[in-house]
Tab-separated table of C-alpha atoms and ligand atoms in Angstrom:
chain	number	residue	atom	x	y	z
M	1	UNK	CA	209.898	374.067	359.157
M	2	UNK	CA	206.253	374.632	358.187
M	3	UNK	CA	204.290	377.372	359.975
M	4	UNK	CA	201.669	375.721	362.373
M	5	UNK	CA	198.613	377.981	360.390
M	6	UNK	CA	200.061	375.770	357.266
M	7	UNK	CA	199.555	372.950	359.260
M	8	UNK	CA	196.476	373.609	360.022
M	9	UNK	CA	195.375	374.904	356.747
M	10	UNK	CA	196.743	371.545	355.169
M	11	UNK	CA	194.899	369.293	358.151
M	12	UNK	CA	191.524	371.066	357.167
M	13	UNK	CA	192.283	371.071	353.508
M	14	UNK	CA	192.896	367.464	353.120
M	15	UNK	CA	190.186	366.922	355.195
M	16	UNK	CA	187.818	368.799	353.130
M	17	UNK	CA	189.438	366.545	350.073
M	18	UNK	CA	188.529	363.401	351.794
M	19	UNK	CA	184.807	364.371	353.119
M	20	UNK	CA	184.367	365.412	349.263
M	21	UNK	CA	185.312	361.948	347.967
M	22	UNK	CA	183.997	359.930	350.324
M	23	UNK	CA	180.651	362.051	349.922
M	24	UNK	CA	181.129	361.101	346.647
M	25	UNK	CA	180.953	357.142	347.053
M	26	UNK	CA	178.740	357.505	350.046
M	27	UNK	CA	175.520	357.409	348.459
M	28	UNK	CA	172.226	356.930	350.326
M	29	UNK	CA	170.388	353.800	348.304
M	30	UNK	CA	167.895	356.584	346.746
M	31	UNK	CA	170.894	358.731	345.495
M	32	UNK	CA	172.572	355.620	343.933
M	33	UNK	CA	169.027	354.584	342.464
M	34	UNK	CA	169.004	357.796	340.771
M	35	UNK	CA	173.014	357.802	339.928
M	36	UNK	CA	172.305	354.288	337.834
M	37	UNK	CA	168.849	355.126	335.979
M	38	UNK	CA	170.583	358.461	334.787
M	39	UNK	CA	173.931	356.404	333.934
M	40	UNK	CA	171.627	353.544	332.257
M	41	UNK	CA	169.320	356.372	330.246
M	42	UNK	CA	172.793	358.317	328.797
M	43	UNK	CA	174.289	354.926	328.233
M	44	UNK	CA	171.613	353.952	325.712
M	45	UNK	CA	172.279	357.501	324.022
M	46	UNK	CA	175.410	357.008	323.822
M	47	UNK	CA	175.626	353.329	322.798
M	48	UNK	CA	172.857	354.239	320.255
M	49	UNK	CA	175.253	357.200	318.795
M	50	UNK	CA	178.344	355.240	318.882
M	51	UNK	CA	176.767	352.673	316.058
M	52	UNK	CA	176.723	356.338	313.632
M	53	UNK	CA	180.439	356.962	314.548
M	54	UNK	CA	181.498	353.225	313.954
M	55	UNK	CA	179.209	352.612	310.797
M	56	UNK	CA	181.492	349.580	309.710
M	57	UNK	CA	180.249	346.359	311.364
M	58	UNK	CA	183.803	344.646	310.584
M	59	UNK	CA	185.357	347.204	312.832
M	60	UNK	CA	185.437	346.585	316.844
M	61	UNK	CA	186.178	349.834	319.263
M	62	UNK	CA	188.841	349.275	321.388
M	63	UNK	CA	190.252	352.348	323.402
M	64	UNK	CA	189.127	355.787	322.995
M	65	UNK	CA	191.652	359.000	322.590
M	66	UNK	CA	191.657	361.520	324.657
M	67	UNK	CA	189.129	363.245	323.352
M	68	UNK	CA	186.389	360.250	323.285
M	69	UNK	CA	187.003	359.095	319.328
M	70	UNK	CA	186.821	355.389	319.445
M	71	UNK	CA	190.013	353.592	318.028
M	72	UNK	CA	188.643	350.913	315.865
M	73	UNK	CA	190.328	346.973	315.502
M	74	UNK	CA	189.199	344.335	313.358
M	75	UNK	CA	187.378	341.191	314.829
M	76	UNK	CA	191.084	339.436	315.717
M	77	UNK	CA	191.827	342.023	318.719
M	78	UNK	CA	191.070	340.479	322.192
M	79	UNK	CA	188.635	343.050	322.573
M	80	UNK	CA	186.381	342.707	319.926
M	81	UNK	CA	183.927	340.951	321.800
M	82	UNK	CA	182.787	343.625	323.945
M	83	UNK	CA	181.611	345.929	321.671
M	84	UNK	CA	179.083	343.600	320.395
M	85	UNK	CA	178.384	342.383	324.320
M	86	UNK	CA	177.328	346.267	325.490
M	87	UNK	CA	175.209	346.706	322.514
M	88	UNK	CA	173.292	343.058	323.806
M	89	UNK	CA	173.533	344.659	327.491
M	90	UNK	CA	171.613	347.962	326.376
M	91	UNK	CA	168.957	345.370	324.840
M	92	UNK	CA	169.025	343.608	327.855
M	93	UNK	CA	168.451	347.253	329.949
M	94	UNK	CA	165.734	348.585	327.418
M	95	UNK	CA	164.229	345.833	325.348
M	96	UNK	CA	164.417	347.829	322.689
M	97	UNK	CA	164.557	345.346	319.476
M	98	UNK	CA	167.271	348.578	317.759
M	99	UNK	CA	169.792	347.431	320.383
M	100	UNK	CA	169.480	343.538	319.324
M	101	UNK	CA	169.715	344.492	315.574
M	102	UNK	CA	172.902	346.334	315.897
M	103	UNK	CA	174.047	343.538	318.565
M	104	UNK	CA	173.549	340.931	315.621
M	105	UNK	CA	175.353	343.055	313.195
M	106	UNK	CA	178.304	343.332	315.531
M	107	UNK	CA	178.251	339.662	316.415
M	108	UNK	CA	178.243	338.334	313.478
M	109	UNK	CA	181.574	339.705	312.545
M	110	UNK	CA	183.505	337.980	315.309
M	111	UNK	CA	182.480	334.077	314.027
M	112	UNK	CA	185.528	334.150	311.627
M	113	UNK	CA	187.848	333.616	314.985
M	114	UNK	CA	186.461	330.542	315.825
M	115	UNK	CA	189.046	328.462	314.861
M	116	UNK	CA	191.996	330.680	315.898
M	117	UNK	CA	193.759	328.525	318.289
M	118	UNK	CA	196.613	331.067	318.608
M	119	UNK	CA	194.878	332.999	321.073
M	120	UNK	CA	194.153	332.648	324.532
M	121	UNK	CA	191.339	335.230	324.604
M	122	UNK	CA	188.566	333.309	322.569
M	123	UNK	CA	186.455	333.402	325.927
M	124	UNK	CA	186.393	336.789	325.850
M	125	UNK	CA	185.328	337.431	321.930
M	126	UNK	CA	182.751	334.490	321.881
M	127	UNK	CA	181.262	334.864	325.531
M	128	UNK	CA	180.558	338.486	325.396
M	129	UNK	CA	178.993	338.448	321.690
M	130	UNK	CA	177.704	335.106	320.994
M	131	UNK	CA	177.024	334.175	324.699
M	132	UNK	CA	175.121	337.017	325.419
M	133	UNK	CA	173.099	336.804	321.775
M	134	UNK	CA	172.074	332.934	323.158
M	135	UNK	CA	170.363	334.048	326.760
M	136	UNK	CA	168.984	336.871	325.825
M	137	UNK	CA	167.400	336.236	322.385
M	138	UNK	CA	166.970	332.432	322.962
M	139	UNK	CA	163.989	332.559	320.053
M	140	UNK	CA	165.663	334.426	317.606
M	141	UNK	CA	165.781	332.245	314.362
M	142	UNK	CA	169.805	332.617	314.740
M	143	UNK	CA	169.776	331.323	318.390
M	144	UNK	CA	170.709	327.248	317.313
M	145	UNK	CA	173.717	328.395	314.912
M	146	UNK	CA	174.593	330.745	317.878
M	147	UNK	CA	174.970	327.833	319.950
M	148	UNK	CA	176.794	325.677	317.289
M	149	UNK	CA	179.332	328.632	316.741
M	150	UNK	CA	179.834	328.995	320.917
M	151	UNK	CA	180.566	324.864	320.802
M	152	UNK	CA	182.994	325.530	317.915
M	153	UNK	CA	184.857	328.308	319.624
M	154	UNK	CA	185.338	326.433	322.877
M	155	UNK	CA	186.744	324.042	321.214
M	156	UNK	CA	188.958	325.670	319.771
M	157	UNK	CA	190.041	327.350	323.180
M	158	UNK	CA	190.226	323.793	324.567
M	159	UNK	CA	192.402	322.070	321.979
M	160	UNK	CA	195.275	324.843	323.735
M	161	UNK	CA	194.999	322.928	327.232
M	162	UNK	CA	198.797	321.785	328.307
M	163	UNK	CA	198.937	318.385	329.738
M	164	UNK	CA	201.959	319.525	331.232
M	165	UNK	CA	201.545	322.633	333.245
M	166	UNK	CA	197.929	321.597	334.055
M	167	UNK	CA	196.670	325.322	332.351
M	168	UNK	CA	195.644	326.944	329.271
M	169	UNK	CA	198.933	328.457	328.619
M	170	UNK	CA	199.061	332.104	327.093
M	171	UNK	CA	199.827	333.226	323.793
M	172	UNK	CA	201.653	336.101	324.829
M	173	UNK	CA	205.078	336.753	326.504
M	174	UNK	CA	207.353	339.903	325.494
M	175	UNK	CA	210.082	338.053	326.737
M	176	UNK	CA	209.049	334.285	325.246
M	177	UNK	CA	212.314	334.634	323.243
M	178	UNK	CA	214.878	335.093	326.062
M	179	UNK	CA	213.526	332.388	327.929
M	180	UNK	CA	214.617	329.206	326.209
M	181	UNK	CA	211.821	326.390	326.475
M	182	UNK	CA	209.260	328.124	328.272
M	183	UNK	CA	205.267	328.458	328.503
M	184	UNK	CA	203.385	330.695	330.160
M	185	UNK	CA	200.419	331.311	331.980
M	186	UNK	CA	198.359	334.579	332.461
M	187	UNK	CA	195.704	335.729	334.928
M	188	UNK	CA	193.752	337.219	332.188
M	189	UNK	CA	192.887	333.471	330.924
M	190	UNK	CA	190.515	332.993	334.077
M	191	UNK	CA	188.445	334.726	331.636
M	192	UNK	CA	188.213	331.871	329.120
M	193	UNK	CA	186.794	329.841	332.039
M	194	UNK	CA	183.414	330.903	331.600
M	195	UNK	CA	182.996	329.813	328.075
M	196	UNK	CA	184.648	326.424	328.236
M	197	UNK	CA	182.439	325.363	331.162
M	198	UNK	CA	179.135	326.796	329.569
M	199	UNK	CA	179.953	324.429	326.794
M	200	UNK	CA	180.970	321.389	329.143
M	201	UNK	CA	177.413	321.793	330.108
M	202	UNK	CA	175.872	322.264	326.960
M	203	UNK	CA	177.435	319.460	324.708
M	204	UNK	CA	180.796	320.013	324.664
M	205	UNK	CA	183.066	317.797	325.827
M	206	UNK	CA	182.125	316.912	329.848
M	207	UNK	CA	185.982	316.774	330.533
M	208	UNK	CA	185.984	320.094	329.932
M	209	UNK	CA	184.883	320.792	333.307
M	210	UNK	CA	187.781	318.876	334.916
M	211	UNK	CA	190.563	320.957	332.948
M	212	UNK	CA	188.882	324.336	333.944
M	213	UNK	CA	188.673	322.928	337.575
M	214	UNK	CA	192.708	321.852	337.490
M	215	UNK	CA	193.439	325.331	335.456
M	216	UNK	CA	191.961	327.030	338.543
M	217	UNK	CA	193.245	325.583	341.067
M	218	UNK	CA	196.975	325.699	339.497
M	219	UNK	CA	196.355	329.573	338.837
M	220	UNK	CA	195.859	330.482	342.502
M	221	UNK	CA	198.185	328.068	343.808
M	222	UNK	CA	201.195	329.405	341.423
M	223	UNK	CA	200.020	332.974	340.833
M	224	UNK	CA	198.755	334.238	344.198
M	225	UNK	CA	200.596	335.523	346.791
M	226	UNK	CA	200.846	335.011	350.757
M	227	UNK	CA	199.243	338.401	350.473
M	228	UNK	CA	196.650	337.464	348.567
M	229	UNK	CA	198.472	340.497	345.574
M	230	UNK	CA	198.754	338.189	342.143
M	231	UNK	CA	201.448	337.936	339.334
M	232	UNK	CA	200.300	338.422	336.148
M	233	UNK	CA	202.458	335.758	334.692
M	234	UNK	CA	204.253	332.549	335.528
M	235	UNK	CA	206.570	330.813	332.948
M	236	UNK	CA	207.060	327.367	333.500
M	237	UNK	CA	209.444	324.660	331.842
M	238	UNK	CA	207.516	323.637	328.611
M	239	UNK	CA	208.440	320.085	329.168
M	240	UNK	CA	208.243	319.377	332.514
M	241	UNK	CA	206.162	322.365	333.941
M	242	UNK	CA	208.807	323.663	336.813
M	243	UNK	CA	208.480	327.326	337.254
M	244	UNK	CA	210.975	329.437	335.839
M	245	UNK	CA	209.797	332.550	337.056
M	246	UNK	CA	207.162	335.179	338.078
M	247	UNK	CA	206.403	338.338	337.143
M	248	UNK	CA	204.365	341.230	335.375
M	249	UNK	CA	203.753	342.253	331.752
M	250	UNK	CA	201.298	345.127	332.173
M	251	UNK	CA	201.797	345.865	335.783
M	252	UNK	CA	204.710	348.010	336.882
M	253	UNK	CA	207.635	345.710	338.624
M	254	UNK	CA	207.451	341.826	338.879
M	255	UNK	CA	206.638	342.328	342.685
M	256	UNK	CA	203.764	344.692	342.389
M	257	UNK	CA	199.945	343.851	341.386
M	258	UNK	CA	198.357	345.037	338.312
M	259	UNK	CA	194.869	346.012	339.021
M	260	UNK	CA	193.429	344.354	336.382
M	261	UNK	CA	194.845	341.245	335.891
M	262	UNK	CA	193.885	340.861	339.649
M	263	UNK	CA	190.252	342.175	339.038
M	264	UNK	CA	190.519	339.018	336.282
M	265	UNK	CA	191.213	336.747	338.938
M	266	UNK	CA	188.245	337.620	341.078
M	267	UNK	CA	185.907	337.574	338.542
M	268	UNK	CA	187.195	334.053	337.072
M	269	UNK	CA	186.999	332.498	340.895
M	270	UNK	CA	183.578	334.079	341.506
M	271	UNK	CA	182.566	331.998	337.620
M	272	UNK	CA	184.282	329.032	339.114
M	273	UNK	CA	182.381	329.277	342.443
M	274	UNK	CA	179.184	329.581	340.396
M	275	UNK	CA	179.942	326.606	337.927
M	276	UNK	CA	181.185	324.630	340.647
M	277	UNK	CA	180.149	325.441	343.838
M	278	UNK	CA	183.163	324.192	344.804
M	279	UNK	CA	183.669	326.471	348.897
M	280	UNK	CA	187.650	326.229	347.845
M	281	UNK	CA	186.465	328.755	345.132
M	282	UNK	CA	184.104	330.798	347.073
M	283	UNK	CA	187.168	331.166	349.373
M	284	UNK	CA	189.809	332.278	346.796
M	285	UNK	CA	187.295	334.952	345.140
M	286	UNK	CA	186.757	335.938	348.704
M	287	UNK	CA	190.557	336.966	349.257
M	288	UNK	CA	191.116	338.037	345.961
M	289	UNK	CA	188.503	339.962	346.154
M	290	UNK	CA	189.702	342.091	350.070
M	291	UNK	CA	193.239	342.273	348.355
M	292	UNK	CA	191.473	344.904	345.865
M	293	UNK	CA	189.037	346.406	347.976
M	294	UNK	CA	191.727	346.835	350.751
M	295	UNK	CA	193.938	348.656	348.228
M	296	UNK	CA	191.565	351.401	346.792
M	297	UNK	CA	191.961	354.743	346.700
M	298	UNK	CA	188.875	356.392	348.378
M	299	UNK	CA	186.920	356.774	345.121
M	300	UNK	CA	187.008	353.138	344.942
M	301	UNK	CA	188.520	353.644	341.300
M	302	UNK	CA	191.949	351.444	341.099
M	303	UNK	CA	195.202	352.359	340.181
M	304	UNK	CA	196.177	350.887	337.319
M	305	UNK	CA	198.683	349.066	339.327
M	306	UNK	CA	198.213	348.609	343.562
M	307	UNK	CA	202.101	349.717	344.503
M	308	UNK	CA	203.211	352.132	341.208
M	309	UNK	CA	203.366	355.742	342.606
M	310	UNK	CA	202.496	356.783	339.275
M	311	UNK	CA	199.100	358.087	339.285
M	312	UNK	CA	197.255	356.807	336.548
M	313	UNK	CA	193.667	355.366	337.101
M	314	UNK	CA	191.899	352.676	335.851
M	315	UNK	CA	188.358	352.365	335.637
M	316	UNK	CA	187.905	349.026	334.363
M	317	UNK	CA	189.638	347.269	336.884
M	318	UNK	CA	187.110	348.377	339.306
M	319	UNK	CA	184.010	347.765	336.772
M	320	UNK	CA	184.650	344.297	336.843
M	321	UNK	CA	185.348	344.439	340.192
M	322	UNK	CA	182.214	345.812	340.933
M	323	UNK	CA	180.215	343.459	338.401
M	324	UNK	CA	181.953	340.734	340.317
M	325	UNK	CA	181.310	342.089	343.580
M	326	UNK	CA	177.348	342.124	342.936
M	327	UNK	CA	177.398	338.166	342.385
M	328	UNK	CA	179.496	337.055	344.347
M	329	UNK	CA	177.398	338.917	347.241
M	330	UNK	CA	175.161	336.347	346.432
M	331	UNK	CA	176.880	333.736	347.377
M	332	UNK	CA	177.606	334.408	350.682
M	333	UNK	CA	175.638	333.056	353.694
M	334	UNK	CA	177.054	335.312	356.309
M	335	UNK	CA	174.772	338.119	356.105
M	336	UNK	CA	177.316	340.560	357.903
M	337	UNK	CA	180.128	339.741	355.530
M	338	UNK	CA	177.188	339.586	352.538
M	339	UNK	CA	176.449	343.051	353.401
M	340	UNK	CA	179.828	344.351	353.263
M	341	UNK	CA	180.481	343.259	349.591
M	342	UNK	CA	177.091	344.524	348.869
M	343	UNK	CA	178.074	347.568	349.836
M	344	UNK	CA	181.394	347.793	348.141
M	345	UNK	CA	180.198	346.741	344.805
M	346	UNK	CA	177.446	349.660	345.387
M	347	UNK	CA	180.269	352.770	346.672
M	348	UNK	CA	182.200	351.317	343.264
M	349	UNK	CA	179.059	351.841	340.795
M	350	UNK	CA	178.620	355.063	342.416
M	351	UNK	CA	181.844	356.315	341.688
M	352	UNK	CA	181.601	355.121	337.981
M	353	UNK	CA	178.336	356.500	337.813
M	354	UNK	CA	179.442	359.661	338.480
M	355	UNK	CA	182.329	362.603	336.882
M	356	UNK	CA	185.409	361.852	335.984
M	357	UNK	CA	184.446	358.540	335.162
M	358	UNK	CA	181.077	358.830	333.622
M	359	UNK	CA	181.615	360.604	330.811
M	360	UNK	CA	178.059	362.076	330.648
M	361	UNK	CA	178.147	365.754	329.583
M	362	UNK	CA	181.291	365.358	327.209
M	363	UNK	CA	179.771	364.282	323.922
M	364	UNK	CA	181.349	361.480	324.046
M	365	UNK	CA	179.925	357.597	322.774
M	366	UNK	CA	182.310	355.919	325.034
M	367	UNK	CA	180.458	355.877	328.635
M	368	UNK	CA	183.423	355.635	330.925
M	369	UNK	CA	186.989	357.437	331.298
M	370	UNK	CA	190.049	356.987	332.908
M	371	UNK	CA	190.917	353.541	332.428
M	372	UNK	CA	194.538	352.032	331.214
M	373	UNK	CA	195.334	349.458	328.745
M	374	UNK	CA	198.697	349.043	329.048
M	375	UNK	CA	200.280	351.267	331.137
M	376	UNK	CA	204.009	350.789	329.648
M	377	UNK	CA	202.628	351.931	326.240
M	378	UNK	CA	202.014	355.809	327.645
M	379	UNK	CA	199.412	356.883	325.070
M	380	UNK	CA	196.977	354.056	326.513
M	381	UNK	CA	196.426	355.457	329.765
M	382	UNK	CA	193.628	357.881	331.246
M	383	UNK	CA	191.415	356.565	328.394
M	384	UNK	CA	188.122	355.220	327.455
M	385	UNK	CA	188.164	351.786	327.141
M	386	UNK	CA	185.481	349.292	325.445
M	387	UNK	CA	186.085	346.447	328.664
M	388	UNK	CA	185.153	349.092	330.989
M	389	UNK	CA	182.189	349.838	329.345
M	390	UNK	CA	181.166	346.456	329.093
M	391	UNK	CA	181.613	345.894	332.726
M	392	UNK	CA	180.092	349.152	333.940
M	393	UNK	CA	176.670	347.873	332.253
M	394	UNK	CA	177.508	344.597	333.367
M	395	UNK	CA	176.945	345.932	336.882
M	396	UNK	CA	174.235	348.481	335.891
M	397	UNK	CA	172.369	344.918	334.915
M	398	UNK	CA	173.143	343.024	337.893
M	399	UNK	CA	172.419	346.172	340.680
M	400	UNK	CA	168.863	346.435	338.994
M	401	UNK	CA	168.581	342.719	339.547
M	402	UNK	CA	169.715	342.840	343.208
Q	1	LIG	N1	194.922	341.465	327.750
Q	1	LIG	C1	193.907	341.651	328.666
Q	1	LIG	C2	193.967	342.921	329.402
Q	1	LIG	O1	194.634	343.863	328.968
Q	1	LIG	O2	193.336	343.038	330.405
């Protein structure tokens, strides 16, 4: 049996441990002002430095190593797009017309995937680069065939829509082969959502619309769970769309919740609330969105999955969390519960803002650590990651806005 002094010495230690973090999300609105001008100054550094280290304009970063190189993919990774999207964000922070010349160079590159209808992460690639190049440089001489090339791509995403599951199905199942006749569907194609219904707006096809809208409401009704935790995927009978089963890829056991894919979700719903303004979606981002907050460590950075014992952050999850977070704020009338989310996306960005996520100080290009890719594959965790960037000045943008 422990000696009561231990006892005592652990009480006061651990209670020292969780002042000291909770200090460290706790920001006064001054101290977080301060926190995001010094993140958004070192950002621009960095983001200017890390066009030296990548050089080639036909190669995309995708996760950092452990020591902050950037690992580089061509323009056919489901990442690519985000590169080319932070470098438009830091012209967006600084209006600095460097930023929008490298942004070009970077999203030029990514047009050759616009007719890859093998993927189901087009929204991602085309929304991040091109989207972002279109409302933010809507006079640039490029700005029309910017446009044309967004029309193309969603498209191209569109033509994947299954008649009989209701969804854009996934391209992507480890286990496709042992299940005989089966599609699936993924969380992380909420993300596609955005794109497709910019362009049922902007003269794509109206109908569109109507597919996102039946793609949503599918998702939550097949992936979400009484406890508001999410599966990552759901494989359904390719011909007549009755579930086969449930499960995870990159989260730890088919039961659990991978951060990610759920921060995904309430991202997509808080899109689909906007496009919408359907309350059904207001509600579903709503409880999406308590399932994460109510499962955060008291950093506010996510584990890379909610019930895995194995420590292993990641930071992205909660950047697009936090991005999220900040609009969907927005869109709610109770000014009690309005407040709350407010708050949460703000305790999130002052965690990122801040060591060991920041990486200000390390000579590094990448601007945030300690996120996970894929968990299973063991180098990929406790990395930098280009997504996380992307997100963290995603909500660097949309706090200054507040
Ligand atoms: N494939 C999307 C993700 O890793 O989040």
């Amino acid at each position: 049996m422990k000696k009561p002094i231990f006892n005592l010495l652990a009480l006061f230690l651990s209670l020292f441990l969780s002042l000291s973090l909770f200090s460290q999300t706790k920001v006064s609105d001054a101290q977080l002002k301060s926190l995001a001008e010094n993140a958004v100054s070192k950002s621009l550094e960095a983001l200017a430095n890390s066009t030296l280290e990548i050089k080639d304009s036909l190669k995309y970063p995708n996760q950092g190593t452990k020591d902050f190189k950037w690992q580089l993919q061509t323009s056919g990774d489901w990442t690519s797009g985000f590169y080319p999207g932070c470098l438009w964000y830091a012209y967006e922070l600084s209006n600095d017309e460097k930023y929008k010349n490298w942004a070009k160079k970077w999203t030029s590159g990514i047009e050759q995937q616009k007719f890859n209808n093998k993927t189901h992460d087009l929204g991602f690639r085309f929304n991040c680069a091109f989207g972002n190049g279109f409302r933010l440089a809507p006079n640039d001489p490029d700005s029309q065939r910017y446009k044309e090339i967004l029309l193309t791509a969603a498209a191209t995403a569109d033509s994947r829509y299954s008649t009989v599951i209701q969804q854009y199905p996934s391209d992507w199942d480890e286990k496709a082969k042992t299940i005989e006749n089966s599609v699936g569907g993924l969380v992380d194609v909420m993300m596609n959502l955005e794109l497709l219904l910019w362009a049922s707006e902007n003269g794509g096809d109206p109908a569109i619309k109507d597919r996102c809208i039946a793609h949503a409401k599918n998702v939550f009704r097949d992936f979400v769970r009484a406890d508001g935790g999410t599966y990552h995927i759901v494989r359904y009978n390719k011909d007549n769309g009755i579930i086969l089963n449930k499960g995870q890829l990159q989260g730890d056991v088919d039961e659990s919740t991978w951060s990610r894919g759920h921060a995904w979700m309430v991202y997509g719903y808080t899109v689909m609330y906007r496009k919408t303004k359907n309350p059904e979606f207001l509600k579903n981002a709503m409880l999406l969105a308590d399932y994460f907050i109510a499962h955060l460590p008291e950093d506010k950075i996510a584990n890379w999955d909610f019930q895995s014992k194995l420590e292993h952050r990641d930071a992205s999850a909660s950047a697009i969390v936090c991005s999220a977070l900040f609009e969907l704020q927005g869109y709610i009338t109770s000014s009690k519960l309005q407040k709350q989310y407010l708050n949460q996306a703000k305790s999130i960005l002052a965690s990122l803002c801040q060591l060991p996520y920041f990486t200000e100080g390390k000579g590094t290009n990448s601007l945030l650590y300690h996120s996970t890719q894929y968990f299973h594959k063991t180098q990929n965790t406790d990395v930098p990651c280009i997504f996380a960037d992307y997100y963290f000045l995603e909500s660097l943008i949309r706090y200054r806005n507040l």
